[in-house]
């Protein structure tokens, strides 16, 4: 037989494009149109419906970028259409994909939301267009409104990474970017629609089969016969005959050994990204309305809906949609998943913040729906911390899902279903959908890839496929569900069943848990490494907010327990925590959103910071009382200057005075030499009699790189950035002085269009050099780092992560090692050799690179570089332009314990309050390796004291925790403060913690 495959495929594509798809709608009558252009930000439906509308017609330009127009549509259903399936067809001028273009929400004449509109959902069925959303019939009048959002396509050109100012919050008076294209009542030809889905399902399947496979040829022949049976002059009339030619190939069942796909309806809705938070609120309402309406027609639909924040937005802003959502959850159609407040980044949030993601997320689902979610749902975050498995278990969940690791550039991850082992040894059953997307269309192409790609083939048989339009929302369509029906049991395809994530995980775990492989440690994503640095002020706002929240809870609890404060600020702290958690979403905190999002985040952090400072100040003043003494409050978990950790008192001096002479700063503990360029040429550890700076090298060297990643500007830094580097050694001035007994060097530099002022400080008794860096940054596509080359032979570096630290190689033995050329750390990084180590601590940065080189003298130089700032052009061309101040410190002779304590200290500076009394810590622990991460009053407002602590060094630690307040009982609780076990209480509580174990204790007050 001759090979006519290409001929048939091309014939099919043209027939679909020019003949069949246009025939889905038959007879049509235009709707009457009126419009009201909303000024400024979106308004409530009641205000919009009360506005004055003007007559409009097809072709009307509408919607400046980010603007809103309200359309009023009305008409009469022709009586002669009785018995036909009828829909309103609205095209707002859709140009891009769902979620990235104009969007609409259909409302009743009373302003009740009914159904979303987007480029793949342009219809509203007659069943919802009657009075108040009821069904209409032939001969009836209909009337409805559409709130149309003019969301611009920030994705840009074909490459998608061109700089654009469209992501800024708009000024009034912009030009319309959309044009109303269609507004009709039309007869829906269901048989034509079904024919399209038959043809597409079979064509997509056959294209994935080998050319030698008989099944492919059989499908091709059937497709050809179907087109032969079709009369292009009357597609609607002959669609049934055309479908009949496909019955045989569509009815053959799947092979007995076919892979099993659990299809889950989904709409990945980024809480902000190429749109602001306020638009996401509307996206959620549109998507939920779509799902609720779709489920009425397709009862088998199950929709996984993550992010408690998005559920809360529906409750707060759309009461009618909220009622539909609650009903769908109760019926099992919409399934809350994830158990987190948002789908957060997991590399950058602090330990307590990541715990609170689970606390607030799971508690919302419990309080509102009575559902204790079991799966953690993070399909699109940019790598996954090794702390997660323990937090998942402590939240009361047991499964984890992501898809993002399929994006790895250098190494294919070896598993799709496995046990993921975290820092402390906790394991969570984990799945990566081999379909390699969280926005599947269930096409033959994607299903075949899932079956072929599944790493566990031969040992396990099932995988999960989230289907529906996502990123910008939208969710499943009727086409997707109809496709799922066609491929449910189809020869040469996996079997497909629409079911919940719980059903999938339960079956997968039962089948494979005993034999599943184990992956230990972080799930490092080999792409998007620049998200550790982009949008510095967003990251700084997050870090500072986390530590302010720690202090607000700590000192408020202490003041209430001491009887010096009447009430604990439960409501204020709950609201502030949720605002901070929202901004940890995986396109906000990583710095990968439009300008509008980040400017709004900065304003939010400033407002929250002021509120938290007021809460802290009120509690500390209450504790200190009235007097003239300088009371120093130490919110860090370790003591300093004679002040106990978590306590307050009068400070005592640390060590001898500091001298400054001939460029040498000396406090008797370390001696620092600064040259005429303002660089550290020597850092001598007096006690160890050891030079720290590597021979021939200089410390605190600023290095400027050209930074032009191949794609994903704000997200990516590609390894070739290291090929183009400039050492910034030019200096405007170097000034030495002593300020309040602290040796100080101020170094000013200018380069390109930017200036950097660094203030180096050496304090009495300190084994660290503090470096404050103020950058007035005006570069484009540049990457600035600070280099610290130390004379230490380190095979690996340690980086703080949530509730512990992880080790990464400093060499590149394997492709897995080489891929980690940029790494994330929280408050500190550490390198060491037996007997000696060095740490770099920081107050607001995350990105680092650490590597080593061999010297001619036979020694090894290990270089720590901190990533200070970038200047990507997309999606925010003004990223990080302006003034930034960050703090680092180089700590010498440091082991891991010193790195930990210094990391807390730089992030929790001492606070001085004029008063009379010191403050004893609410609890004391007789082993510094066990660290208190949070101390607060219980969320249930019982007045119980909650202490969350962890083993910080990676070893087994024993201790006694002793409360300094009257208590009658202590229990071990989970993250949601639910009872796990009773604990013995004598004078204190005995602790025996495994490496990196997190423990939360609840003390009942007398």
PDB file of C-alpha atoms in Angstrom, residues 382-631:
ATOM      1  CA  UNK A 382      10.820  26.013  41.738  1.00  0.00           C
ATOM      2  CA  UNK A 383      12.463  23.185  43.667  1.00  0.00           C
ATOM      3  CA  UNK A 384      11.528  21.529  46.946  1.00  0.00           C
ATOM      4  CA  UNK A 385      13.296  21.829  50.286  1.00  0.00           C
ATOM      5  CA  UNK A 386      14.423  18.730  52.130  1.00  0.00           C
ATOM      6  CA  UNK A 387      12.469  20.029  55.134  1.00  0.00           C
ATOM      7  CA  UNK A 388       9.144  19.357  53.431  1.00  0.00           C
ATOM      8  CA  UNK A 389       8.631  15.639  54.170  1.00  0.00           C
ATOM      9  CA  UNK A 390       8.754  16.221  57.929  1.00  0.00           C
ATOM     10  CA  UNK A 391       6.444  19.233  57.692  1.00  0.00           C
ATOM     11  CA  UNK A 392       4.010  17.267  55.527  1.00  0.00           C
ATOM     12  CA  UNK A 393       3.817  14.557  58.171  1.00  0.00           C
ATOM     13  CA  UNK A 394       3.574  17.009  61.068  1.00  0.00           C
ATOM     14  CA  UNK A 395       0.679  18.732  59.307  1.00  0.00           C
ATOM     15  CA  UNK A 396      -1.255  15.468  59.285  1.00  0.00           C
ATOM     16  CA  UNK A 397      -0.813  14.887  55.539  1.00  0.00           C
ATOM     17  CA  UNK A 398       0.823  11.902  53.875  1.00  0.00           C
ATOM     18  CA  UNK A 399       1.203  12.422  50.102  1.00  0.00           C
ATOM     19  CA  UNK A 400       3.089  14.873  47.913  1.00  0.00           C
ATOM     20  CA  UNK A 401       2.634  15.834  44.269  1.00  0.00           C
ATOM     21  CA  UNK A 402       4.600  18.029  41.921  1.00  0.00           C
ATOM     22  CA  UNK A 403       5.295  18.193  38.207  1.00  0.00           C
ATOM     23  CA  UNK A 404       8.005  20.839  37.996  1.00  0.00           C
ATOM     24  CA  UNK A 405      11.011  18.532  38.271  1.00  0.00           C
ATOM     25  CA  UNK A 406      10.241  17.414  34.709  1.00  0.00           C
ATOM     26  CA  UNK A 407      11.658  20.814  33.713  1.00  0.00           C
ATOM     27  CA  UNK A 408      15.177  19.787  34.748  1.00  0.00           C
ATOM     28  CA  UNK A 409      17.661  20.861  32.085  1.00  0.00           C
ATOM     29  CA  UNK A 410      20.650  18.666  32.868  1.00  0.00           C
ATOM     30  CA  UNK A 411      19.388  15.449  34.463  1.00  0.00           C
ATOM     31  CA  UNK A 412      16.161  13.514  34.102  1.00  0.00           C
ATOM     32  CA  UNK A 413      14.773  12.652  37.493  1.00  0.00           C
ATOM     33  CA  UNK A 414      14.826   8.851  37.841  1.00  0.00           C
ATOM     34  CA  UNK A 415      11.409   8.275  39.443  1.00  0.00           C
ATOM     35  CA  UNK A 416       7.760   9.197  39.041  1.00  0.00           C
ATOM     36  CA  UNK A 417       6.418   7.421  42.117  1.00  0.00           C
ATOM     37  CA  UNK A 418       8.726   7.082  45.109  1.00  0.00           C
ATOM     38  CA  UNK A 419       9.316   7.730  48.788  1.00  0.00           C
ATOM     39  CA  UNK A 420      10.830  11.135  49.411  1.00  0.00           C
ATOM     40  CA  UNK A 421      13.035  11.228  52.483  1.00  0.00           C
ATOM     41  CA  UNK A 422      13.641  14.540  54.205  1.00  0.00           C
ATOM     42  CA  UNK A 423      16.258  16.014  56.511  1.00  0.00           C
ATOM     43  CA  UNK A 424      15.232  14.082  59.600  1.00  0.00           C
ATOM     44  CA  UNK A 425      14.491  10.785  57.865  1.00  0.00           C
ATOM     45  CA  UNK A 426      10.749  11.372  57.504  1.00  0.00           C
ATOM     46  CA  UNK A 427       9.351   9.892  54.308  1.00  0.00           C
ATOM     47  CA  UNK A 428       6.344  10.933  52.239  1.00  0.00           C
ATOM     48  CA  UNK A 429       4.821   9.000  49.340  1.00  0.00           C
ATOM     49  CA  UNK A 430       5.407  11.177  46.278  1.00  0.00           C
ATOM     50  CA  UNK A 431       4.247  11.309  42.672  1.00  0.00           C
ATOM     51  CA  UNK A 432       5.402  13.250  39.622  1.00  0.00           C
ATOM     52  CA  UNK A 433       2.808  12.944  36.828  1.00  0.00           C
ATOM     53  CA  UNK A 434       4.678  11.475  33.836  1.00  0.00           C
ATOM     54  CA  UNK A 435       2.334  13.362  31.530  1.00  0.00           C
ATOM     55  CA  UNK A 436       4.752  16.249  32.251  1.00  0.00           C
ATOM     56  CA  UNK A 437       2.136  18.968  32.522  1.00  0.00           C
ATOM     57  CA  UNK A 438      -0.358  20.234  35.069  1.00  0.00           C
ATOM     58  CA  UNK A 439      -2.519  21.596  32.205  1.00  0.00           C
ATOM     59  CA  UNK A 440      -3.226  18.417  30.261  1.00  0.00           C
ATOM     60  CA  UNK A 441      -5.812  18.231  27.487  1.00  0.00           C
ATOM     61  CA  UNK A 442      -5.910  14.398  27.678  1.00  0.00           C
ATOM     62  CA  UNK A 443      -4.923  14.202  24.029  1.00  0.00           C
ATOM     63  CA  UNK A 444      -3.575  11.001  22.563  1.00  0.00           C
ATOM     64  CA  UNK A 445      -0.187  12.662  22.351  1.00  0.00           C
ATOM     65  CA  UNK A 446      -0.082  13.500  26.047  1.00  0.00           C
ATOM     66  CA  UNK A 447      -1.501  10.176  27.207  1.00  0.00           C
ATOM     67  CA  UNK A 448       0.981   8.267  25.091  1.00  0.00           C
ATOM     68  CA  UNK A 449       3.793  10.319  26.600  1.00  0.00           C
ATOM     69  CA  UNK A 450       2.574   9.510  30.107  1.00  0.00           C
ATOM     70  CA  UNK A 451       2.561   5.804  29.353  1.00  0.00           C
ATOM     71  CA  UNK A 452       5.927   5.836  27.604  1.00  0.00           C
ATOM     72  CA  UNK A 453       7.580   8.208  30.078  1.00  0.00           C
ATOM     73  CA  UNK A 454       6.518   6.480  33.314  1.00  0.00           C
ATOM     74  CA  UNK A 455       9.749   5.492  35.064  1.00  0.00           C
ATOM     75  CA  UNK A 456       8.048   2.824  37.165  1.00  0.00           C
ATOM     76  CA  UNK A 457       6.803   0.768  34.207  1.00  0.00           C
ATOM     77  CA  UNK A 458       7.140  -2.894  35.054  1.00  0.00           C
ATOM     78  CA  UNK A 459       6.713  -2.281  38.775  1.00  0.00           C
ATOM     79  CA  UNK A 460       3.736   0.076  39.011  1.00  0.00           C
ATOM     80  CA  UNK A 461       0.826   0.681  36.668  1.00  0.00           C
ATOM     81  CA  UNK A 462      -0.798   4.034  37.407  1.00  0.00           C
ATOM     82  CA  UNK A 463      -0.176   7.764  37.232  1.00  0.00           C
ATOM     83  CA  UNK A 464      -2.097  10.980  37.677  1.00  0.00           C
ATOM     84  CA  UNK A 465      -2.947  13.574  34.991  1.00  0.00           C
ATOM     85  CA  UNK A 466      -4.266  17.021  35.991  1.00  0.00           C
ATOM     86  CA  UNK A 467      -6.361  18.288  33.059  1.00  0.00           C
ATOM     87  CA  UNK A 468      -7.733  21.728  32.312  1.00  0.00           C
ATOM     88  CA  UNK A 469      -6.543  25.172  31.320  1.00  0.00           C
ATOM     89  CA  UNK A 470      -4.273  26.655  33.923  1.00  0.00           C
ATOM     90  CA  UNK A 471      -1.687  29.219  35.017  1.00  0.00           C
ATOM     91  CA  UNK A 472      -4.292  31.906  34.363  1.00  0.00           C
ATOM     92  CA  UNK A 473      -7.146  29.616  35.330  1.00  0.00           C
ATOM     93  CA  UNK A 474     -10.121  28.457  33.325  1.00  0.00           C
ATOM     94  CA  UNK A 475     -10.059  24.789  34.208  1.00  0.00           C
ATOM     95  CA  UNK A 476     -11.648  21.860  32.366  1.00  0.00           C
ATOM     96  CA  UNK A 477     -13.944  22.371  29.409  1.00  0.00           C
ATOM     97  CA  UNK A 478     -16.677  20.162  28.055  1.00  0.00           C
ATOM     98  CA  UNK A 479     -14.268  19.185  25.279  1.00  0.00           C
ATOM     99  CA  UNK A 480     -11.798  17.767  27.793  1.00  0.00           C
ATOM    100  CA  UNK A 481     -14.409  15.700  29.588  1.00  0.00           C
ATOM    101  CA  UNK A 482     -15.858  14.427  26.323  1.00  0.00           C
ATOM    102  CA  UNK A 483     -12.322  13.468  25.314  1.00  0.00           C
ATOM    103  CA  UNK A 484     -11.888  11.623  28.603  1.00  0.00           C
ATOM    104  CA  UNK A 485     -14.989   9.590  27.773  1.00  0.00           C
ATOM    105  CA  UNK A 486     -13.531   8.654  24.379  1.00  0.00           C
ATOM    106  CA  UNK A 487     -10.133   7.578  25.731  1.00  0.00           C
ATOM    107  CA  UNK A 488     -11.402   5.868  28.865  1.00  0.00           C
ATOM    108  CA  UNK A 489     -10.886   2.434  27.324  1.00  0.00           C
ATOM    109  CA  UNK A 490      -9.290   2.792  23.904  1.00  0.00           C
ATOM    110  CA  UNK A 491      -6.896   0.464  22.123  1.00  0.00           C
ATOM    111  CA  UNK A 492      -3.237   1.655  22.102  1.00  0.00           C
ATOM    112  CA  UNK A 493      -3.987   4.279  24.746  1.00  0.00           C
ATOM    113  CA  UNK A 494      -3.775   4.155  28.547  1.00  0.00           C
ATOM    114  CA  UNK A 495      -7.010   3.574  30.403  1.00  0.00           C
ATOM    115  CA  UNK A 496      -8.340   6.874  31.729  1.00  0.00           C
ATOM    116  CA  UNK A 497     -10.578   7.295  34.774  1.00  0.00           C
ATOM    117  CA  UNK A 498     -11.666  10.630  36.190  1.00  0.00           C
ATOM    118  CA  UNK A 499     -11.147  10.341  39.925  1.00  0.00           C
ATOM    119  CA  UNK A 500      -9.929  12.289  42.929  1.00  0.00           C
ATOM    120  CA  UNK A 501      -6.286  12.636  43.992  1.00  0.00           C
ATOM    121  CA  UNK A 502      -7.159  10.674  47.131  1.00  0.00           C
ATOM    122  CA  UNK A 503      -8.382   7.744  45.065  1.00  0.00           C
ATOM    123  CA  UNK A 504      -5.235   7.851  42.956  1.00  0.00           C
ATOM    124  CA  UNK A 505      -2.803   8.052  45.871  1.00  0.00           C
ATOM    125  CA  UNK A 506      -4.610   5.362  47.842  1.00  0.00           C
ATOM    126  CA  UNK A 507      -4.447   2.946  44.906  1.00  0.00           C
ATOM    127  CA  UNK A 508      -0.855   3.850  43.988  1.00  0.00           C
ATOM    128  CA  UNK A 509       0.347   3.436  47.552  1.00  0.00           C
ATOM    129  CA  UNK A 510      -1.438   0.107  47.951  1.00  0.00           C
ATOM    130  CA  UNK A 511       0.123  -1.139  44.729  1.00  0.00           C
ATOM    131  CA  UNK A 512       3.659   0.161  45.077  1.00  0.00           C
ATOM    132  CA  UNK A 513       4.512   1.480  48.544  1.00  0.00           C
ATOM    133  CA  UNK A 514       6.433  -1.610  49.605  1.00  0.00           C
ATOM    134  CA  UNK A 515       8.738  -1.559  46.578  1.00  0.00           C
ATOM    135  CA  UNK A 516       8.928   2.131  45.711  1.00  0.00           C
ATOM    136  CA  UNK A 517      12.460   3.598  45.562  1.00  0.00           C
ATOM    137  CA  UNK A 518      13.667   6.285  47.964  1.00  0.00           C
ATOM    138  CA  UNK A 519      15.046   9.715  47.073  1.00  0.00           C
ATOM    139  CA  UNK A 520      16.836  11.388  49.974  1.00  0.00           C
ATOM    140  CA  UNK A 521      17.335  15.129  50.304  1.00  0.00           C
ATOM    141  CA  UNK A 522      16.152  18.189  48.431  1.00  0.00           C
ATOM    142  CA  UNK A 523      14.449  18.063  45.051  1.00  0.00           C
ATOM    143  CA  UNK A 524      16.723  20.588  43.347  1.00  0.00           C
ATOM    144  CA  UNK A 525      15.228  22.117  40.213  1.00  0.00           C
ATOM    145  CA  UNK A 526      17.798  22.443  37.434  1.00  0.00           C
ATOM    146  CA  UNK A 527      16.307  25.663  36.089  1.00  0.00           C
ATOM    147  CA  UNK A 528      14.973  28.919  37.579  1.00  0.00           C
ATOM    148  CA  UNK A 529      18.016  29.332  39.844  1.00  0.00           C
ATOM    149  CA  UNK A 530      17.904  33.131  39.606  1.00  0.00           C
ATOM    150  CA  UNK A 531      14.697  33.135  41.647  1.00  0.00           C
ATOM    151  CA  UNK A 532      16.967  33.046  44.703  1.00  0.00           C
ATOM    152  CA  UNK A 533      17.946  36.658  43.883  1.00  0.00           C
ATOM    153  CA  UNK A 534      15.467  38.497  41.598  1.00  0.00           C
ATOM    154  CA  UNK A 535      13.349  41.283  43.153  1.00  0.00           C
ATOM    155  CA  UNK A 536      15.533  41.901  46.193  1.00  0.00           C
ATOM    156  CA  UNK A 537      13.034  44.108  48.021  1.00  0.00           C
ATOM    157  CA  UNK A 538      10.342  41.430  47.868  1.00  0.00           C
ATOM    158  CA  UNK A 539      12.749  38.945  49.398  1.00  0.00           C
ATOM    159  CA  UNK A 540      13.937  41.410  52.003  1.00  0.00           C
ATOM    160  CA  UNK A 541      10.363  42.264  52.939  1.00  0.00           C
ATOM    161  CA  UNK A 542       9.613  38.582  53.410  1.00  0.00           C
ATOM    162  CA  UNK A 543      12.672  37.903  55.574  1.00  0.00           C
ATOM    163  CA  UNK A 544      12.094  40.918  57.784  1.00  0.00           C
ATOM    164  CA  UNK A 545       8.383  40.131  58.135  1.00  0.00           C
ATOM    165  CA  UNK A 546       9.134  36.572  59.238  1.00  0.00           C
ATOM    166  CA  UNK A 547      11.443  37.752  62.009  1.00  0.00           C
ATOM    167  CA  UNK A 548       9.140  40.573  63.081  1.00  0.00           C
ATOM    168  CA  UNK A 549       6.335  38.036  63.395  1.00  0.00           C
ATOM    169  CA  UNK A 550       8.573  35.847  65.534  1.00  0.00           C
ATOM    170  CA  UNK A 551       9.214  38.755  67.893  1.00  0.00           C
ATOM    171  CA  UNK A 552       5.615  39.957  67.907  1.00  0.00           C
ATOM    172  CA  UNK A 553       4.439  36.514  69.024  1.00  0.00           C
ATOM    173  CA  UNK A 554       7.295  36.001  71.476  1.00  0.00           C
ATOM    174  CA  UNK A 555       7.063  39.298  73.342  1.00  0.00           C
ATOM    175  CA  UNK A 556       3.257  39.427  73.254  1.00  0.00           C
ATOM    176  CA  UNK A 557       3.092  35.934  74.765  1.00  0.00           C
ATOM    177  CA  UNK A 558       5.667  36.870  77.400  1.00  0.00           C
ATOM    178  CA  UNK A 559       3.732  40.027  78.335  1.00  0.00           C
ATOM    179  CA  UNK A 560       0.396  38.206  78.605  1.00  0.00           C
ATOM    180  CA  UNK A 561       1.848  35.341  80.643  1.00  0.00           C
ATOM    181  CA  UNK A 562       3.520  37.883  82.961  1.00  0.00           C
ATOM    182  CA  UNK A 563       0.193  39.636  83.450  1.00  0.00           C
ATOM    183  CA  UNK A 564       1.527  42.871  81.981  1.00  0.00           C
ATOM    184  CA  UNK A 565      -0.596  42.842  78.837  1.00  0.00           C
ATOM    185  CA  UNK A 566      -4.342  42.276  78.918  1.00  0.00           C
ATOM    186  CA  UNK A 567      -4.743  40.492  75.628  1.00  0.00           C
ATOM    187  CA  UNK A 568      -2.775  38.691  72.952  1.00  0.00           C
ATOM    188  CA  UNK A 569      -3.212  40.123  69.402  1.00  0.00           C
ATOM    189  CA  UNK A 570      -4.716  36.962  67.892  1.00  0.00           C
ATOM    190  CA  UNK A 571      -6.697  38.614  65.102  1.00  0.00           C
ATOM    191  CA  UNK A 572      -3.938  40.999  64.072  1.00  0.00           C
ATOM    192  CA  UNK A 573      -1.296  38.272  63.925  1.00  0.00           C
ATOM    193  CA  UNK A 574      -3.603  35.928  62.026  1.00  0.00           C
ATOM    194  CA  UNK A 575      -4.258  38.598  59.394  1.00  0.00           C
ATOM    195  CA  UNK A 576      -0.586  39.559  59.104  1.00  0.00           C
ATOM    196  CA  UNK A 577       0.551  35.948  58.811  1.00  0.00           C
ATOM    197  CA  UNK A 578      -1.909  35.351  55.960  1.00  0.00           C
ATOM    198  CA  UNK A 579      -0.655  38.432  54.125  1.00  0.00           C
ATOM    199  CA  UNK A 580       2.956  37.257  54.453  1.00  0.00           C
ATOM    200  CA  UNK A 581       2.036  33.723  53.389  1.00  0.00           C
ATOM    201  CA  UNK A 582       0.209  35.032  50.323  1.00  0.00           C
ATOM    202  CA  UNK A 583       3.331  36.865  49.185  1.00  0.00           C
ATOM    203  CA  UNK A 584       5.296  33.616  49.453  1.00  0.00           C
ATOM    204  CA  UNK A 585       3.399  32.358  46.404  1.00  0.00           C
ATOM    205  CA  UNK A 586       5.799  30.797  43.924  1.00  0.00           C
ATOM    206  CA  UNK A 587       5.750  33.707  41.468  1.00  0.00           C
ATOM    207  CA  UNK A 588       5.828  36.515  44.053  1.00  0.00           C
ATOM    208  CA  UNK A 589       8.589  35.709  46.541  1.00  0.00           C
ATOM    209  CA  UNK A 590      10.836  34.237  43.798  1.00  0.00           C
ATOM    210  CA  UNK A 591      10.651  37.563  41.950  1.00  0.00           C
ATOM    211  CA  UNK A 592       9.069  36.343  38.718  1.00  0.00           C
ATOM    212  CA  UNK A 593       5.941  38.508  38.482  1.00  0.00           C
ATOM    213  CA  UNK A 594       5.111  41.773  36.759  1.00  0.00           C
ATOM    214  CA  UNK A 595       6.036  45.129  38.257  1.00  0.00           C
ATOM    215  CA  UNK A 596       2.550  45.720  39.659  1.00  0.00           C
ATOM    216  CA  UNK A 597       2.797  42.614  41.823  1.00  0.00           C
ATOM    217  CA  UNK A 598       6.173  43.465  43.310  1.00  0.00           C
ATOM    218  CA  UNK A 599       5.433  47.132  43.960  1.00  0.00           C
ATOM    219  CA  UNK A 600       2.275  46.020  45.748  1.00  0.00           C
ATOM    220  CA  UNK A 601       4.251  43.455  47.755  1.00  0.00           C
ATOM    221  CA  UNK A 602       6.753  46.106  48.837  1.00  0.00           C
ATOM    222  CA  UNK A 603       3.938  48.376  50.000  1.00  0.00           C
ATOM    223  CA  UNK A 604       2.341  45.471  51.869  1.00  0.00           C
ATOM    224  CA  UNK A 605       5.576  44.613  53.664  1.00  0.00           C
ATOM    225  CA  UNK A 606       6.046  48.255  54.693  1.00  0.00           C
ATOM    226  CA  UNK A 607       2.531  48.397  56.146  1.00  0.00           C
ATOM    227  CA  UNK A 608       2.880  45.051  57.912  1.00  0.00           C
ATOM    228  CA  UNK A 609       6.288  46.043  59.246  1.00  0.00           C
ATOM    229  CA  UNK A 610       4.860  49.158  60.859  1.00  0.00           C
ATOM    230  CA  UNK A 611       2.027  47.149  62.435  1.00  0.00           C
ATOM    231  CA  UNK A 612       4.414  44.514  63.777  1.00  0.00           C
ATOM    232  CA  UNK A 613       6.800  47.110  65.173  1.00  0.00           C
ATOM    233  CA  UNK A 614       3.863  48.609  67.054  1.00  0.00           C
ATOM    234  CA  UNK A 615       2.852  45.211  68.465  1.00  0.00           C
ATOM    235  CA  UNK A 616       6.444  44.477  69.495  1.00  0.00           C
ATOM    236  CA  UNK A 617       6.934  47.927  71.017  1.00  0.00           C
ATOM    237  CA  UNK A 618       3.723  47.699  73.050  1.00  0.00           C
ATOM    238  CA  UNK A 619       4.628  44.285  74.468  1.00  0.00           C
ATOM    239  CA  UNK A 620       8.244  45.180  75.237  1.00  0.00           C
ATOM    240  CA  UNK A 621       7.308  48.415  76.987  1.00  0.00           C
ATOM    241  CA  UNK A 622       4.775  46.530  79.070  1.00  0.00           C
ATOM    242  CA  UNK A 623       7.457  44.018  80.024  1.00  0.00           C
ATOM    243  CA  UNK A 624      10.143  46.608  80.754  1.00  0.00           C
ATOM    244  CA  UNK A 625       7.900  48.861  82.839  1.00  0.00           C
ATOM    245  CA  UNK A 626       8.745  52.413  83.810  1.00  0.00           C
ATOM    246  CA  UNK A 627      12.292  53.432  84.603  1.00  0.00           C
ATOM    247  CA  UNK A 628      15.534  54.855  83.284  1.00  0.00           C
ATOM    248  CA  UNK A 629      17.495  51.657  82.651  1.00  0.00           C
ATOM    249  CA  UNK A 630      18.419  50.548  79.136  1.00  0.00           C
ATOM    250  CA  UNK A 631      16.746  47.141  78.860  1.00  0.00           C
TER     251      UNK A 631
END
